[in-house]
Amino acid sequence: MSVPLFRSVSPILSVANVDAAISFYESVLGFRLGWKWGDPATVGSVCRNDVELMLERSPTADALAPARIYVVVSGLERYYAEVIAAGAKVTCPLAARDYGMKDFRIVDPDGNQISCGEALG
């Protein structure tokens, strides 16, 4: 029997409207549609390189449960410039941190916080 090998993780983000969330992740963060299910969509995913984020419609606005995720990105400064130009709402600007990373944080329209970073040096 082989040793278990974890291959990837796909966080599930709670959103009010899956189609609107997909549009945000495509136009502002540069992701592409992975898949979606339902009409209107109740669940779907967006992908960029090896990263997949799943988006699931919350039953009510009161039930939204915003998440916080951290994505490691190569070419972070260029990506930061891209998301700024696309109108991302930055809640923590790009900076070097004491914990050995350079990173920034944005928030999506549903309150999910996405941090992007890369190792210093």
PDB file of N, CA and C in Angstrom, residues 6-98:
ATOM      1  N   PHE A   6      -1.014  14.030  -0.432  1.00  0.00           N
ATOM      2  CA  PHE A   6      -1.987  15.092  -0.653  1.00  0.00           C
ATOM      3  C   PHE A   6      -1.593  15.831  -1.923  1.00  0.00           C
ATOM      4  N   ARG A   7      -2.526  16.033  -2.849  1.00  0.00           N
ATOM      5  CA  ARG A   7      -2.226  16.609  -4.150  1.00  0.00           C
ATOM      6  C   ARG A   7      -2.652  18.066  -4.292  1.00  0.00           C
ATOM      7  N   SER A   8      -3.755  18.437  -3.679  1.00  0.00           N
ATOM      8  CA  SER A   8      -4.226  19.814  -3.797  1.00  0.00           C
ATOM      9  C   SER A   8      -5.303  20.062  -2.753  1.00  0.00           C
ATOM     10  N   VAL A   9      -5.689  21.313  -2.637  1.00  0.00           N
ATOM     11  CA  VAL A   9      -6.800  21.688  -1.768  1.00  0.00           C
ATOM     12  C   VAL A   9      -7.636  22.709  -2.533  1.00  0.00           C
ATOM     13  N   SER A  10      -8.945  22.603  -2.398  1.00  0.00           N
ATOM     14  CA  SER A  10      -9.857  23.538  -3.067  1.00  0.00           C
ATOM     15  C   SER A  10     -10.769  24.157  -2.023  1.00  0.00           C
ATOM     16  N   PRO A  11     -10.397  25.313  -1.489  1.00  0.00           N
ATOM     17  CA  PRO A  11     -11.251  25.950  -0.487  1.00  0.00           C
ATOM     18  C   PRO A  11     -12.624  26.262  -1.080  1.00  0.00           C
ATOM     19  N   ILE A  12     -13.649  26.159  -0.250  1.00  0.00           N
ATOM     20  CA  ILE A  12     -15.011  26.478  -0.663  1.00  0.00           C
ATOM     21  C   ILE A  12     -15.379  27.815  -0.040  1.00  0.00           C
ATOM     22  N   LEU A  13     -15.635  28.806  -0.891  1.00  0.00           N
ATOM     23  CA  LEU A  13     -15.969  30.147  -0.434  1.00  0.00           C
ATOM     24  C   LEU A  13     -17.471  30.363  -0.545  1.00  0.00           C
ATOM     25  N   SER A  14     -18.058  30.892   0.498  1.00  0.00           N
ATOM     26  CA  SER A  14     -19.483  31.193   0.538  1.00  0.00           C
ATOM     27  C   SER A  14     -19.734  32.508  -0.188  1.00  0.00           C
ATOM     28  N   VAL A  15     -20.686  32.491  -1.132  1.00  0.00           N
ATOM     29  CA  VAL A  15     -21.000  33.690  -1.912  1.00  0.00           C
ATOM     30  C   VAL A  15     -22.512  33.860  -2.019  1.00  0.00           C
ATOM     31  N   ALA A  16     -22.954  35.085  -2.251  1.00  0.00           N
ATOM     32  CA  ALA A  16     -24.384  35.354  -2.404  1.00  0.00           C
ATOM     33  C   ALA A  16     -24.875  34.949  -3.790  1.00  0.00           C
ATOM     34  N   ASN A  17     -24.022  35.102  -4.808  1.00  0.00           N
ATOM     35  CA  ASN A  17     -24.405  34.825  -6.187  1.00  0.00           C
ATOM     36  C   ASN A  17     -23.198  34.220  -6.897  1.00  0.00           C
ATOM     37  N   VAL A  18     -23.301  32.955  -7.277  1.00  0.00           N
ATOM     38  CA  VAL A  18     -22.161  32.254  -7.872  1.00  0.00           C
ATOM     39  C   VAL A  18     -21.731  32.898  -9.186  1.00  0.00           C
ATOM     40  N   ASP A  19     -22.689  33.241 -10.050  1.00  0.00           N
ATOM     41  CA  ASP A  19     -22.324  33.845 -11.338  1.00  0.00           C
ATOM     42  C   ASP A  19     -21.616  35.187 -11.151  1.00  0.00           C
ATOM     43  N   ALA A  20     -22.094  36.001 -10.216  1.00  0.00           N
ATOM     44  CA  ALA A  20     -21.447  37.288  -9.940  1.00  0.00           C
ATOM     45  C   ALA A  20     -20.048  37.075  -9.366  1.00  0.00           C
ATOM     46  N   ALA A  21     -19.903  36.075  -8.491  1.00  0.00           N
ATOM     47  CA  ALA A  21     -18.592  35.785  -7.912  1.00  0.00           C
ATOM     48  C   ALA A  21     -17.615  35.316  -8.991  1.00  0.00           C
ATOM     49  N   ILE A  22     -18.083  34.448  -9.886  1.00  0.00           N
ATOM     50  CA  ILE A  22     -17.230  33.990 -10.986  1.00  0.00           C
ATOM     51  C   ILE A  22     -16.762  35.186 -11.811  1.00  0.00           C
ATOM     52  N   SER A  23     -17.660  36.081 -12.114  1.00  0.00           N
ATOM     53  CA  SER A  23     -17.312  37.278 -12.886  1.00  0.00           C
ATOM     54  C   SER A  23     -16.237  38.103 -12.179  1.00  0.00           C
ATOM     55  N   PHE A  24     -16.363  38.283 -10.859  1.00  0.00           N
ATOM     56  CA  PHE A  24     -15.363  39.021 -10.084  1.00  0.00           C
ATOM     57  C   PHE A  24     -14.000  38.330 -10.157  1.00  0.00           C
ATOM     58  N   TYR A  25     -13.969  37.026  -9.906  1.00  0.00           N
ATOM     59  CA  TYR A  25     -12.693  36.308  -9.896  1.00  0.00           C
ATOM     60  C   TYR A  25     -12.038  36.297 -11.277  1.00  0.00           C
ATOM     61  N   GLU A  26     -12.853  36.291 -12.336  1.00  0.00           N
ATOM     62  CA  GLU A  26     -12.299  36.354 -13.690  1.00  0.00           C
ATOM     63  C   GLU A  26     -11.778  37.756 -14.010  1.00  0.00           C
ATOM     64  N   SER A  27     -12.598  38.762 -13.800  1.00  0.00           N
ATOM     65  CA  SER A  27     -12.244  40.112 -14.254  1.00  0.00           C
ATOM     66  C   SER A  27     -11.258  40.833 -13.343  1.00  0.00           C
ATOM     67  N   VAL A  28     -11.310  40.574 -12.048  1.00  0.00           N
ATOM     68  CA  VAL A  28     -10.445  41.299 -11.114  1.00  0.00           C
ATOM     69  C   VAL A  28      -9.201  40.500 -10.730  1.00  0.00           C
ATOM     70  N   LEU A  29      -9.350  39.189 -10.515  1.00  0.00           N
ATOM     71  CA  LEU A  29      -8.218  38.394 -10.036  1.00  0.00           C
ATOM     72  C   LEU A  29      -7.580  37.510 -11.104  1.00  0.00           C
ATOM     73  N   GLY A  30      -8.126  37.527 -12.326  1.00  0.00           N
ATOM     74  CA  GLY A  30      -7.487  36.814 -13.427  1.00  0.00           C
ATOM     75  C   GLY A  30      -7.685  35.312 -13.438  1.00  0.00           C
ATOM     76  N   PHE A  31      -8.689  34.812 -12.736  1.00  0.00           N
ATOM     77  CA  PHE A  31      -8.992  33.386 -12.768  1.00  0.00           C
ATOM     78  C   PHE A  31      -9.834  33.094 -14.006  1.00  0.00           C
ATOM     79  N   ARG A  32     -10.038  31.818 -14.307  1.00  0.00           N
ATOM     80  CA  ARG A  32     -10.931  31.410 -15.393  1.00  0.00           C
ATOM     81  C   ARG A  32     -11.961  30.444 -14.818  1.00  0.00           C
ATOM     82  N   LEU A  33     -13.079  30.342 -15.483  1.00  0.00           N
ATOM     83  CA  LEU A  33     -14.119  29.421 -15.051  1.00  0.00           C
ATOM     84  C   LEU A  33     -13.605  27.993 -15.116  1.00  0.00           C
ATOM     85  N   GLY A  34     -13.761  27.271 -14.013  1.00  0.00           N
ATOM     86  CA  GLY A  34     -13.455  25.842 -13.997  1.00  0.00           C
ATOM     87  C   GLY A  34     -14.699  25.074 -14.417  1.00  0.00           C
ATOM     88  N   TRP A  35     -15.767  25.274 -13.658  1.00  0.00           N
ATOM     89  CA  TRP A  35     -17.053  24.645 -13.934  1.00  0.00           C
ATOM     90  C   TRP A  35     -18.113  25.317 -13.081  1.00  0.00           C
ATOM     91  N   LYS A  36     -19.370  25.110 -13.436  1.00  0.00           N
ATOM     92  CA  LYS A  36     -20.463  25.559 -12.580  1.00  0.00           C
ATOM     93  C   LYS A  36     -21.645  24.629 -12.777  1.00  0.00           C
ATOM     94  N   TRP A  37     -22.496  24.571 -11.762  1.00  0.00           N
ATOM     95  CA  TRP A  37     -23.627  23.662 -11.783  1.00  0.00           C
ATOM     96  C   TRP A  37     -24.884  24.416 -11.390  1.00  0.00           C
ATOM     97  N   GLY A  38     -25.945  24.188 -12.158  1.00  0.00           N
ATOM     98  CA  GLY A  38     -27.236  24.794 -11.875  1.00  0.00           C
ATOM     99  C   GLY A  38     -27.492  26.022 -12.728  1.00  0.00           C
ATOM    100  N   ASP A  39     -28.787  26.362 -12.839  1.00  0.00           N
ATOM    101  CA  ASP A  39     -29.183  27.554 -13.584  1.00  0.00           C
ATOM    102  C   ASP A  39     -30.335  28.218 -12.844  1.00  0.00           C
ATOM    103  N   PRO A  40     -30.080  29.221 -12.020  1.00  0.00           N
ATOM    104  CA  PRO A  40     -28.769  29.860 -11.821  1.00  0.00           C
ATOM    105  C   PRO A  40     -27.818  28.952 -11.038  1.00  0.00           C
ATOM    106  N   ALA A  41     -26.545  29.203 -11.203  1.00  0.00           N
ATOM    107  CA  ALA A  41     -25.525  28.361 -10.571  1.00  0.00           C
ATOM    108  C   ALA A  41     -25.639  28.393  -9.049  1.00  0.00           C
ATOM    109  N   THR A  42     -25.510  27.213  -8.444  1.00  0.00           N
ATOM    110  CA  THR A  42     -25.483  27.107  -6.982  1.00  0.00           C
ATOM    111  C   THR A  42     -24.086  26.775  -6.472  1.00  0.00           C
ATOM    112  N   VAL A  43     -23.246  26.271  -7.348  1.00  0.00           N
ATOM    113  CA  VAL A  43     -21.865  25.961  -6.997  1.00  0.00           C
ATOM    114  C   VAL A  43     -21.037  26.025  -8.280  1.00  0.00           C
ATOM    115  N   GLY A  44     -19.778  26.376  -8.130  1.00  0.00           N
ATOM    116  CA  GLY A  44     -18.886  26.430  -9.282  1.00  0.00           C
ATOM    117  C   GLY A  44     -17.455  26.582  -8.820  1.00  0.00           C
ATOM    118  N   SER A  45     -16.560  26.693  -9.772  1.00  0.00           N
ATOM    119  CA  SER A  45     -15.162  26.899  -9.403  1.00  0.00           C
ATOM    120  C   SER A  45     -14.485  27.812 -10.411  1.00  0.00           C
ATOM    121  N   VAL A  46     -13.444  28.465  -9.929  1.00  0.00           N
ATOM    122  CA  VAL A  46     -12.560  29.261 -10.768  1.00  0.00           C
ATOM    123  C   VAL A  46     -11.142  28.744 -10.561  1.00  0.00           C
ATOM    124  N   CYS A  47     -10.332  28.821 -11.605  1.00  0.00           N
ATOM    125  CA  CYS A  47      -8.984  28.260 -11.557  1.00  0.00           C
ATOM    126  C   CYS A  47      -7.971  29.252 -12.111  1.00  0.00           C
ATOM    127  N   ARG A  48      -6.776  29.156 -11.578  1.00  0.00           N
ATOM    128  CA  ARG A  48      -5.633  29.880 -12.133  1.00  0.00           C
ATOM    129  C   ARG A  48      -4.416  29.024 -11.840  1.00  0.00           C
ATOM    130  N   ASN A  49      -3.751  28.576 -12.897  1.00  0.00           N
ATOM    131  CA  ASN A  49      -2.639  27.639 -12.777  1.00  0.00           C
ATOM    132  C   ASN A  49      -3.104  26.426 -11.979  1.00  0.00           C
ATOM    133  N   ASP A  50      -2.432  26.079 -10.892  1.00  0.00           N
ATOM    134  CA  ASP A  50      -2.803  24.896 -10.108  1.00  0.00           C
ATOM    135  C   ASP A  50      -3.751  25.206  -8.959  1.00  0.00           C
ATOM    136  N   VAL A  51      -4.265  26.419  -8.891  1.00  0.00           N
ATOM    137  CA  VAL A  51      -5.145  26.818  -7.786  1.00  0.00           C
ATOM    138  C   VAL A  51      -6.596  26.773  -8.249  1.00  0.00           C
ATOM    139  N   GLU A  52      -7.438  26.093  -7.471  1.00  0.00           N
ATOM    140  CA  GLU A  52      -8.877  26.067  -7.722  1.00  0.00           C
ATOM    141  C   GLU A  52      -9.592  26.581  -6.482  1.00  0.00           C
ATOM    142  N   LEU A  53     -10.506  27.515  -6.687  1.00  0.00           N
ATOM    143  CA  LEU A  53     -11.357  28.010  -5.612  1.00  0.00           C
ATOM    144  C   LEU A  53     -12.785  27.614  -5.947  1.00  0.00           C
ATOM    145  N   MET A  54     -13.452  26.954  -5.010  1.00  0.00           N
ATOM    146  CA  MET A  54     -14.848  26.600  -5.216  1.00  0.00           C
ATOM    147  C   MET A  54     -15.719  27.700  -4.625  1.00  0.00           C
ATOM    148  N   LEU A  55     -16.821  27.979  -5.287  1.00  0.00           N
ATOM    149  CA  LEU A  55     -17.747  29.037  -4.889  1.00  0.00           C
ATOM    150  C   LEU A  55     -19.113  28.398  -4.691  1.00  0.00           C
ATOM    151  N   GLU A  56     -19.683  28.577  -3.511  1.00  0.00           N
ATOM    152  CA  GLU A  56     -20.966  27.950  -3.195  1.00  0.00           C
ATOM    153  C   GLU A  56     -21.955  29.006  -2.733  1.00  0.00           C
ATOM    154  N   ARG A  57     -23.141  28.989  -3.335  1.00  0.00           N
ATOM    155  CA  ARG A  57     -24.163  29.969  -2.977  1.00  0.00           C
ATOM    156  C   ARG A  57     -24.652  29.719  -1.558  1.00  0.00           C
ATOM    157  N   SER A  58     -24.663  30.782  -0.782  1.00  0.00           N
ATOM    158  CA  SER A  58     -25.201  30.747   0.571  1.00  0.00           C
ATOM    159  C   SER A  58     -26.722  30.784   0.468  1.00  0.00           C
ATOM    160  N   PRO A  59     -27.434  30.036   1.325  1.00  0.00           N
ATOM    161  CA  PRO A  59     -28.895  30.024   1.237  1.00  0.00           C
ATOM    162  C   PRO A  59     -29.526  31.398   1.462  1.00  0.00           C
ATOM    163  N   THR A  60     -28.915  32.227   2.298  1.00  0.00           N
ATOM    164  CA  THR A  60     -29.404  33.587   2.547  1.00  0.00           C
ATOM    165  C   THR A  60     -28.212  34.497   2.788  1.00  0.00           C
ATOM    166  N   ALA A  61     -28.428  35.786   2.630  1.00  0.00           N
ATOM    167  CA  ALA A  61     -27.346  36.746   2.885  1.00  0.00           C
ATOM    168  C   ALA A  61     -26.876  36.660   4.330  1.00  0.00           C
ATOM    169  N   ASP A  62     -27.789  36.363   5.252  1.00  0.00           N
ATOM    170  CA  ASP A  62     -27.416  36.247   6.663  1.00  0.00           C
ATOM    171  C   ASP A  62     -26.533  35.036   6.932  1.00  0.00           C
ATOM    172  N   ALA A  63     -26.587  34.048   6.034  1.00  0.00           N
ATOM    173  CA  ALA A  63     -25.821  32.819   6.245  1.00  0.00           C
ATOM    174  C   ALA A  63     -24.432  32.864   5.618  1.00  0.00           C
ATOM    175  N   LEU A  64     -24.071  33.972   4.973  1.00  0.00           N
ATOM    176  CA  LEU A  64     -22.727  34.075   4.398  1.00  0.00           C
ATOM    177  C   LEU A  64     -21.688  33.876   5.494  1.00  0.00           C
ATOM    178  N   ALA A  65     -20.705  33.044   5.213  1.00  0.00           N
ATOM    179  CA  ALA A  65     -19.642  32.766   6.179  1.00  0.00           C
ATOM    180  C   ALA A  65     -18.305  33.053   5.506  1.00  0.00           C
ATOM    181  N   PRO A  66     -17.888  34.315   5.484  1.00  0.00           N
ATOM    182  CA  PRO A  66     -16.644  34.656   4.791  1.00  0.00           C
ATOM    183  C   PRO A  66     -15.451  33.858   5.306  1.00  0.00           C
ATOM    184  N   ALA A  67     -14.569  33.524   4.375  1.00  0.00           N
ATOM    185  CA  ALA A  67     -13.372  32.744   4.680  1.00  0.00           C
ATOM    186  C   ALA A  67     -12.136  33.614   4.493  1.00  0.00           C
ATOM    187  N   ARG A  68     -11.010  33.105   4.990  1.00  0.00           N
ATOM    188  CA  ARG A  68      -9.708  33.720   4.748  1.00  0.00           C
ATOM    189  C   ARG A  68      -8.817  32.643   4.153  1.00  0.00           C
ATOM    190  N   ILE A  69      -8.207  32.946   3.011  1.00  0.00           N
ATOM    191  CA  ILE A  69      -7.300  31.988   2.389  1.00  0.00           C
ATOM    192  C   ILE A  69      -5.989  32.692   2.041  1.00  0.00           C
ATOM    193  N   TYR A  70      -4.933  31.904   1.906  1.00  0.00           N
ATOM    194  CA  TYR A  70      -3.608  32.420   1.566  1.00  0.00           C
ATOM    195  C   TYR A  70      -3.116  31.647   0.350  1.00  0.00           C
ATOM    196  N   VAL A  71      -2.776  32.361  -0.710  1.00  0.00           N
ATOM    197  CA  VAL A  71      -2.309  31.754  -1.951  1.00  0.00           C
ATOM    198  C   VAL A  71      -0.868  32.190  -2.189  1.00  0.00           C
ATOM    199  N   VAL A  72       0.022  31.234  -2.388  1.00  0.00           N
ATOM    200  CA  VAL A  72       1.416  31.549  -2.700  1.00  0.00           C
ATOM    201  C   VAL A  72       1.510  31.802  -4.204  1.00  0.00           C
ATOM    202  N   VAL A  73       2.082  32.958  -4.567  1.00  0.00           N
ATOM    203  CA  VAL A  73       2.119  33.418  -5.960  1.00  0.00           C
ATOM    204  C   VAL A  73       3.554  33.762  -6.340  1.00  0.00           C
ATOM    205  N   SER A  74       4.027  33.244  -7.461  1.00  0.00           N
ATOM    206  CA  SER A  74       5.307  33.685  -8.025  1.00  0.00           C
ATOM    207  C   SER A  74       5.037  34.939  -8.850  1.00  0.00           C
ATOM    208  N   GLY A  75       5.943  35.891  -8.812  1.00  0.00           N
ATOM    209  CA  GLY A  75       5.723  37.148  -9.536  1.00  0.00           C
ATOM    210  C   GLY A  75       4.701  38.019  -8.829  1.00  0.00           C
ATOM    211  N   LEU A  76       4.800  38.066  -7.519  1.00  0.00           N
ATOM    212  CA  LEU A  76       3.796  38.728  -6.685  1.00  0.00           C
ATOM    213  C   LEU A  76       3.632  40.215  -7.001  1.00  0.00           C
ATOM    214  N   GLU A  77       4.734  40.936  -7.178  1.00  0.00           N
ATOM    215  CA  GLU A  77       4.621  42.383  -7.417  1.00  0.00           C
ATOM    216  C   GLU A  77       3.849  42.675  -8.703  1.00  0.00           C
ATOM    217  N   ARG A  78       4.090  41.905  -9.742  1.00  0.00           N
ATOM    218  CA  ARG A  78       3.347  42.089 -10.994  1.00  0.00           C
ATOM    219  C   ARG A  78       1.865  41.762 -10.782  1.00  0.00           C
ATOM    220  N   TYR A  79       1.588  40.673 -10.061  1.00  0.00           N
ATOM    221  CA  TYR A  79       0.194  40.306  -9.813  1.00  0.00           C
ATOM    222  C   TYR A  79      -0.511  41.392  -8.998  1.00  0.00           C
ATOM    223  N   TYR A  80       0.178  41.939  -8.005  1.00  0.00           N
ATOM    224  CA  TYR A  80      -0.386  43.025  -7.201  1.00  0.00           C
ATOM    225  C   TYR A  80      -0.769  44.204  -8.095  1.00  0.00           C
ATOM    226  N   ALA A  81       0.115  44.579  -9.006  1.00  0.00           N
ATOM    227  CA  ALA A  81      -0.178  45.683  -9.931  1.00  0.00           C
ATOM    228  C   ALA A  81      -1.394  45.357 -10.798  1.00  0.00           C
ATOM    229  N   GLU A  82      -1.513  44.104 -11.233  1.00  0.00           N
ATOM    230  CA  GLU A  82      -2.656  43.691 -12.060  1.00  0.00           C
ATOM    231  C   GLU A  82      -3.973  43.813 -11.300  1.00  0.00           C
ATOM    232  N   VAL A  83      -4.011  43.318 -10.061  1.00  0.00           N
ATOM    233  CA  VAL A  83      -5.284  43.350  -9.323  1.00  0.00           C
ATOM    234  C   VAL A  83      -5.644  44.775  -8.908  1.00  0.00           C
ATOM    235  N   ILE A  84      -4.642  45.602  -8.637  1.00  0.00           N
ATOM    236  CA  ILE A  84      -4.911  47.017  -8.337  1.00  0.00           C
ATOM    237  C   ILE A  84      -5.534  47.681  -9.565  1.00  0.00           C
ATOM    238  N   ALA A  85      -4.927  47.455 -10.729  1.00  0.00           N
ATOM    239  CA  ALA A  85      -5.435  48.047 -11.970  1.00  0.00           C
ATOM    240  C   ALA A  85      -6.846  47.564 -12.295  1.00  0.00           C
ATOM    241  N   ALA A  86      -7.177  46.336 -11.879  1.00  0.00           N
ATOM    242  CA  ALA A  86      -8.499  45.768 -12.147  1.00  0.00           C
ATOM    243  C   ALA A  86      -9.542  46.207 -11.119  1.00  0.00           C
ATOM    244  N   GLY A  87      -9.111  46.954 -10.097  1.00  0.00           N
ATOM    245  CA  GLY A  87     -10.061  47.499  -9.131  1.00  0.00           C
ATOM    246  C   GLY A  87     -10.289  46.684  -7.879  1.00  0.00           C
ATOM    247  N   ALA A  88      -9.356  45.802  -7.535  1.00  0.00           N
ATOM    248  CA  ALA A  88      -9.505  45.008  -6.314  1.00  0.00           C
ATOM    249  C   ALA A  88      -9.542  45.912  -5.085  1.00  0.00           C
ATOM    250  N   LYS A  89     -10.329  45.518  -4.097  1.00  0.00           N
ATOM    251  CA  LYS A  89     -10.390  46.239  -2.824  1.00  0.00           C
ATOM    252  C   LYS A  89      -9.302  45.676  -1.910  1.00  0.00           C
ATOM    253  N   VAL A  90      -8.223  46.419  -1.770  1.00  0.00           N
ATOM    254  CA  VAL A  90      -7.079  45.989  -0.961  1.00  0.00           C
ATOM    255  C   VAL A  90      -7.332  46.358   0.495  1.00  0.00           C
ATOM    256  N   THR A  91      -7.223  45.373   1.378  1.00  0.00           N
ATOM    257  CA  THR A  91      -7.398  45.627   2.811  1.00  0.00           C
ATOM    258  C   THR A  91      -6.069  45.627   3.555  1.00  0.00           C
ATOM    259  N   CYS A  92      -5.028  45.111   2.921  1.00  0.00           N
ATOM    260  CA  CYS A  92      -3.685  45.125   3.502  1.00  0.00           C
ATOM    261  C   CYS A  92      -2.708  45.235   2.325  1.00  0.00           C
ATOM    262  N   PRO A  93      -2.059  46.391   2.153  1.00  0.00           N
ATOM    263  CA  PRO A  93      -1.198  46.601   0.989  1.00  0.00           C
ATOM    264  C   PRO A  93       0.029  45.689   0.977  1.00  0.00           C
ATOM    265  N   LEU A  94       0.608  45.568  -0.192  1.00  0.00           N
ATOM    266  CA  LEU A  94       1.811  44.766  -0.383  1.00  0.00           C
ATOM    267  C   LEU A  94       2.939  45.291   0.499  1.00  0.00           C
ATOM    268  N   ALA A  95       3.542  44.383   1.263  1.00  0.00           N
ATOM    269  CA  ALA A  95       4.667  44.748   2.130  1.00  0.00           C
ATOM    270  C   ALA A  95       5.405  43.487   2.557  1.00  0.00           C
ATOM    271  N   ALA A  96       6.673  43.668   2.950  1.00  0.00           N
ATOM    272  CA  ALA A  96       7.450  42.583   3.537  1.00  0.00           C
ATOM    273  C   ALA A  96       7.006  42.412   4.985  1.00  0.00           C
ATOM    274  N   ARG A  97       6.880  41.164   5.414  1.00  0.00           N
ATOM    275  CA  ARG A  97       6.391  40.863   6.767  1.00  0.00           C
ATOM    276  C   ARG A  97       7.491  40.212   7.604  1.00  0.00           C
ATOM    277  N   ASP A  98       7.354  40.334   8.912  1.00  0.00           N
ATOM    278  CA  ASP A  98       8.316  39.749   9.844  1.00  0.00           C
ATOM    279  C   ASP A  98       8.374  38.230   9.751  1.00  0.00           C
TER     280      ASP A  98
END
